[in-house]
Each structure stands twice: as C-alpha cells, then as structure tokens.
C-alpha cells in the first residue's frame, strides 16, 4: 500500500500576514520540481487566505492549526471549518499538544472538531503524544490509546478516509531533542495496529502517520526511513523556507 509522504509545517503563532506570504512564496518557488511528496503549511488564521492565494497552483497546500466545531454562531473569536475551507485550505491540525496543554482541549472536544472538519471536507491531522512524565511512568501506550480511541469515537470508516495521524511526543516538541528511531518505530507500529483494531486493516494500511517533534534537516532522513512513518509535522524548522525545503527534499 503506497502512502504518499506528507511534510507539513506548523507555523504556530509566528509571522504576520506579509511575512507569511513572503515565506510561502519563497517555499513555493523552491518546490516547483518536487515529486512524490505532499507539502503543506499551516499559517495563522489571519494569514490563511493571503497565503492560500499566494501559493495557488503550486505544490504547496494549506492547512489551519485549529477550528471551532460549530458551523457558525455566537462564538466570539472562533473560526469554523467552513470558513477555513472557503480560504482554499485543505487540511486542519486538530488536538495539537499546545492546544491540549494551554487551552484545555480534551479528547471529547478533539472528537467534535474531527467530525466538524470531515463534514466541511477538510482533511484532519489528529495530533497525539505523551508527556515526558507519562513516558517515564511507562504510560505512553495507554495515553495514545485513549487519545486515538476517544478522539475518533463514533466516526465511521467512510468519514475517516482523509484522516492523518501525527505522533508528536510532547517532550520532543521545540526542545531540539527528537525521539529516537527506536522510540518512533515502536509507537508508529503500535498506532498502525491500533487503527486496525479500531477500524480495519485496509484503513490502517492506507492512513498516513506523521512524526513531529524537533524534526530538522539533520535528522529527517533517518526518521522518514522508519517503517510506518509517512511524513513529518515540523514546527520551528518550517519557519524558514530554505531550511524547510531541506526537510522536504530528505530523499535527495
Ligand atoms: P518543533 O518541530 O519545533 O519541535 O515542533 C513540532 C510541532 O509541534 C509541530 O506541530
């Protein structure tokens, strides 16, 4: 089963609109002859329409970093899936550990967001990952099991065809300390078997599982060489087009 790798950049709360457009344009010009890998960047909500327009017709695809699960309504400060879709975005990151940690997102909320993204025709990137304490206490599998099972609770197989899973160990995010090849291999193998157990073996073998957490040009080749790793979700190293392209070109 061939799964086209996805290299995604999560720009978090960095870059004004003009800065985001400048980086996106630069990136698009650098990836004009990239094949066999999908490329996505997720700027802030404010930059979404600007960036989407600036990379239209290039291999660079666009994603949002979050959404509100309602279609519309009196939810001051929030943005719905339909609104994101209307900008030209294709993807949406859901349940990032920073949302769970700083904004109190629970698995139940994550699940509502996943369903809302699917309804609007966005491809959800569900983020899961354990904290350092949870790993030390050997609770990694338990934590991931709950995040995936509860995050996808009640979703039908037909709804999940565009789902992407991203394993991002919290202790590896922004720390410069990526998980080791062995650690990543172990978790990704487990996640694939969990998808099989929860849904089906066909679904499990079709679903892309990304790794995120201190991915850099120096370690990307080793990480992408791991069986069951189908791409990367990159934070810091995606902010500079020249650095990010080196990650995208990991196979060259
Ligand atoms: P870093 O690549 O900066 O560790 O961030 C990873 C991340 O959180 C991507 O969503």
Short mmCIF file of C-alpha atoms and ligand atoms in Angstrom, two decimals, residues 10 12 96 98 168 172-174 213-215 233-236, ligand 1:
data_model
loop_
_atom_site.label_atom_id
_atom_site.label_comp_id
_atom_site.label_asym_id
_atom_site.label_seq_id
_atom_site.Cartn_x
_atom_site.Cartn_y
_atom_site.Cartn_z
CA UNK A 10 3.02 24.13 11.59
CA UNK A 12 2.10 28.19 15.21
CA UNK A 96 -2.06 19.67 18.95
CA UNK A 98 -0.20 23.01 22.75
CA UNK A 168 4.18 14.22 18.49
CA UNK A 172 10.29 16.37 21.75
CA UNK A 173 8.38 19.50 20.66
CA UNK A 174 10.54 22.60 20.45
CA UNK A 213 8.99 16.84 17.41
CA UNK A 214 12.30 18.56 16.60
CA UNK A 215 12.42 17.36 13.01
CA UNK A 233 4.90 17.64 11.15
CA UNK A 234 7.52 20.32 11.56
CA UNK A 235 7.42 23.37 13.83
CA UNK A 236 10.48 25.57 14.22
P1 LIG B 1 9.14 21.52 16.57
O1 LIG B 1 9.46 20.99 15.20
O2 LIG B 1 9.50 22.98 16.74
O3 LIG B 1 9.67 20.64 17.65
O4 LIG B 1 7.53 21.49 16.72
C1 LIG B 1 6.83 20.35 16.38
C2 LIG B 1 5.39 20.65 16.37
O5 LIG B 1 4.80 20.97 17.39
C3 LIG B 1 4.69 20.58 15.08
O6 LIG B 1 3.30 20.60 15.25
#
